[in-house]
Amino acid sequence: MAVHYLLGNEAIAHGCREAAVDVACGYPGTPSSEVIDSLRMVPDRAYAAEWSVNEKVAFEEALAASWCGLRSICTMKHVGLNVAADPLMTSAYTGTKGGFVILSADDPYAHSSQNEQDSRCYARFARIPCLDPSTLQEAHDMVRDAFSLSEEFSLPVLFRPTTRICHSKSDVTLGDIRVSDRTALFEKDPRQYVVIPAHTRILHKKLNQKQQNLKKRLVEAGYNRFEIKGKTAVVCGGVAASYVREVIGKDVSLAIIGAYPIDEEWLGSFVRQHERVLVVEELAPVIEDIVLQVQGQARIFGKNSGHVPYEGELSPERVATYLTAAGIPASVHYEKPSEPAALPPRSPILCAGCMHRTTMYALKKVFRDGIFPSDIGCYTLGLQLGVVDTTICMGASITIASGMSLAGEKRDIVCTIGDSTFLHTGIQGLMNAVYNGANITVVILDNRITAMTGHQPNPTTGQTATGVQVPAVSLEAVCRACGATFVETADPNDLVTVTALLKEAKSRPGVKVIIARRACVISERRAKVVRVRFAVNHDLCIGCKACVKFGCPAIELHNGLALITDLCSGCGVCAQICPVGAIGREVKE
Amino acid sequence: MSFDVMIVGVGGQGTILTSNIIGEACVLEGIPVRGAETHGMAQRGGSVESQIRIGQEYGPLIVPGTADLLLSFDLMEAVRAFHWLKKGGKIFTSKDFITPTSVFSQDFPAPDESMLLGMLGLDYVALDTLCIAEQAGSTLTQNVVLLGAASPSLPLSGDSLREAIRKTVPQKTIDMNLKAFEMGREAGSSQISAP
Ligand code: SF4
Ligand code: SF4
């Protein structure tokens, strides 16, 4: 037992090691990525750790490990669970053997996501248990115990931390790391593992029969608990429970839901002893739906009554206002703070020297009237550059492009997709586009890494999650195998070549693929690649702002003239843009 | 009640390292601690914040208008985060700031140093952290300089913070960071006594 100051995801990774996990796979996605990142960095690890190419792959691999009797976890962000939803729904029928945990990290307020979906709804849909921690200590303890819960019921367990668990820090008491003594052995049993109709009908019935015991067990285990104090009460769950505990009045009853499905009888026995009950949970009204079923004479305040929002994240001061609105005492009162000062916004921006900016600059020049479906990655920031017209989910750049082509949109359709996203779910779209005769240009932004989520390696990197050198996948070969005949590769920092290629693609019919390849500047910096910085010769600069409009954060404008700061990473692109040749390599005096 | 510290800056300036040092010092003193951080896309040059609550047992989020202390590695970010501070809360900030690209690309009006300082009220400590960090051995120690300056105002002993620095920063940079901490501590106290 030792106390450490840890990031939520590090505490979760440690919990997995205390449970002697055997297999851990995942696809990076904020806020879930540091779980695998922590596990894969451990030297002499006694378990397998892998970055898979997408969440469905990660899920199925971890499921297979469980079927071989091992303990396994697969990790993803909430929207990744959509990709893995197919095996999720049926794995509830087949059940598991070794403990199997699905970590799906939710992102209320969409800090770093395309939506705010609630993974608890998936657990309800699939009829599997869901654990929803309210603190980091609980997250650590819950994931550690989730494996045995899975084994007890032979069900996958969905573990659902949210951003404020994953990316919070706290003192956490850790236990000892245990090393597994299991060996993989798959025992054939077609009635469990082959879901033909005759088998699956029986499996579905078995799944439904597990539910009652499961509900009771989650109360016994102490995940769902209450304390009765007066005639008013709060029912809450997830990280919102920690906000409630911070601001709740001392004579108010409290029920905390840490696990689903909820035992209705148990919750009813709490709710019906109160006159007013406030339900506090982020996103979907999963707890509230049950509270409303069992409310009896109690008056319920929550999302249905319009007191608590269905979207966004909660906070102590928000919970305090809901308490007041529900006529339930709070222990604190907050003054309204002053308004934030009006300052120039500092939004996230592509790094100085980022290859995406250059590629997108060239795209904008060549396809002035183009439509630009894009995808999910750092390059979504190309929105600021005017070359991101759509993003919806991973891999949907190519399919939105081919769909527009199919619909008969007459303008040039040019989509952008990163290397990792292309391998995740882009390939099928490309194959389909070629097969069905779309007229589109596909630009693969290949920086050889999954950058936005924290620089995880992928099959283009030439290295596995644990640092083993492997041959890098050939994107050119993949694209050609999909049937594309125009497949060209260029270094985007060579503006002349990349522009010529884009023009060539514009002039041709069919599916044209351009692979813009250059390592991410952050990977380069980590690999200690040093480039000479660039500087503006103020005797030559005419103040036309051509370089400033390029948008590199290293270029500023002072007294009407351009100036390059020490953020410059030496890509040299601004020197190619300046019409009067005022920018060149910095010369040290 | 916890002692709540807002640490702000621009992605890449080391707000996370600073909150790690404070968190580690809390563990050394056996005080409960909670923190919240910006990860993911905002780290690409955007405004970032680390919240850290010394002595807190519940959630990681500070309530706007109640923070006890603001630590800022960028003067403009200090102003942006000013509303988090309670009345009479303390401010320790670098006097430098990076001009956001929006000023150049979208022609946002840009405040200068004296305007920004004016927006911080009267009670702040603004340090030339760049210069002090250079003297300590590396501009990368600016965050520890600022932590040193703020350290007498934290409910943690100087020794726990020093020990936390030893445990948190890379082995090779321990001495340099400890020096930066002491220099910051001195610079901070001389500014407070002679405004
Ligand atoms: S060379 Fe120019 S475009 Fe490239 S990073 Fe430096 S300032 Fe930015
Ligand atoms: S593009 Fe050249 S001339 Fe125009 S502002 Fe930049 S450095 Fe000056």
Coordinates of C-alpha atoms in Angstrom, one line a residue, chain A residues 7 117 145 158 160 302 312 332 348 385-386 393 412 419 447 462 571 573:
Chain A
L7 CA -3.5 11.0 -13.2
Q117 CA -23.0 10.4 -25.9
D145 CA -12.5 -5.5 -9.1
L158 CA -18.3 -1.7 -19.1
R160 CA -17.1 4.3 -17.8
G302 CA -33.9 16.7 -12.4
G312 CA -22.5 19.6 -20.8
V332 CA -22.2 26.7 0.6
P348 CA -5.5 25.6 -30.4
L385 CA -7.6 27.6 -42.9
G386 CA -10.9 27.1 -44.7
C393 CA -16.7 10.6 -37.4
D412 CA -14.2 19.4 -57.1
D419 CA -2.7 8.1 -41.7
N447 CA 2.8 12.1 -40.6
G462 CA 7.3 1.1 -38.1
C571 CA 10.3 24.0 -42.2
V573 CA 7.6 27.0 -46.2

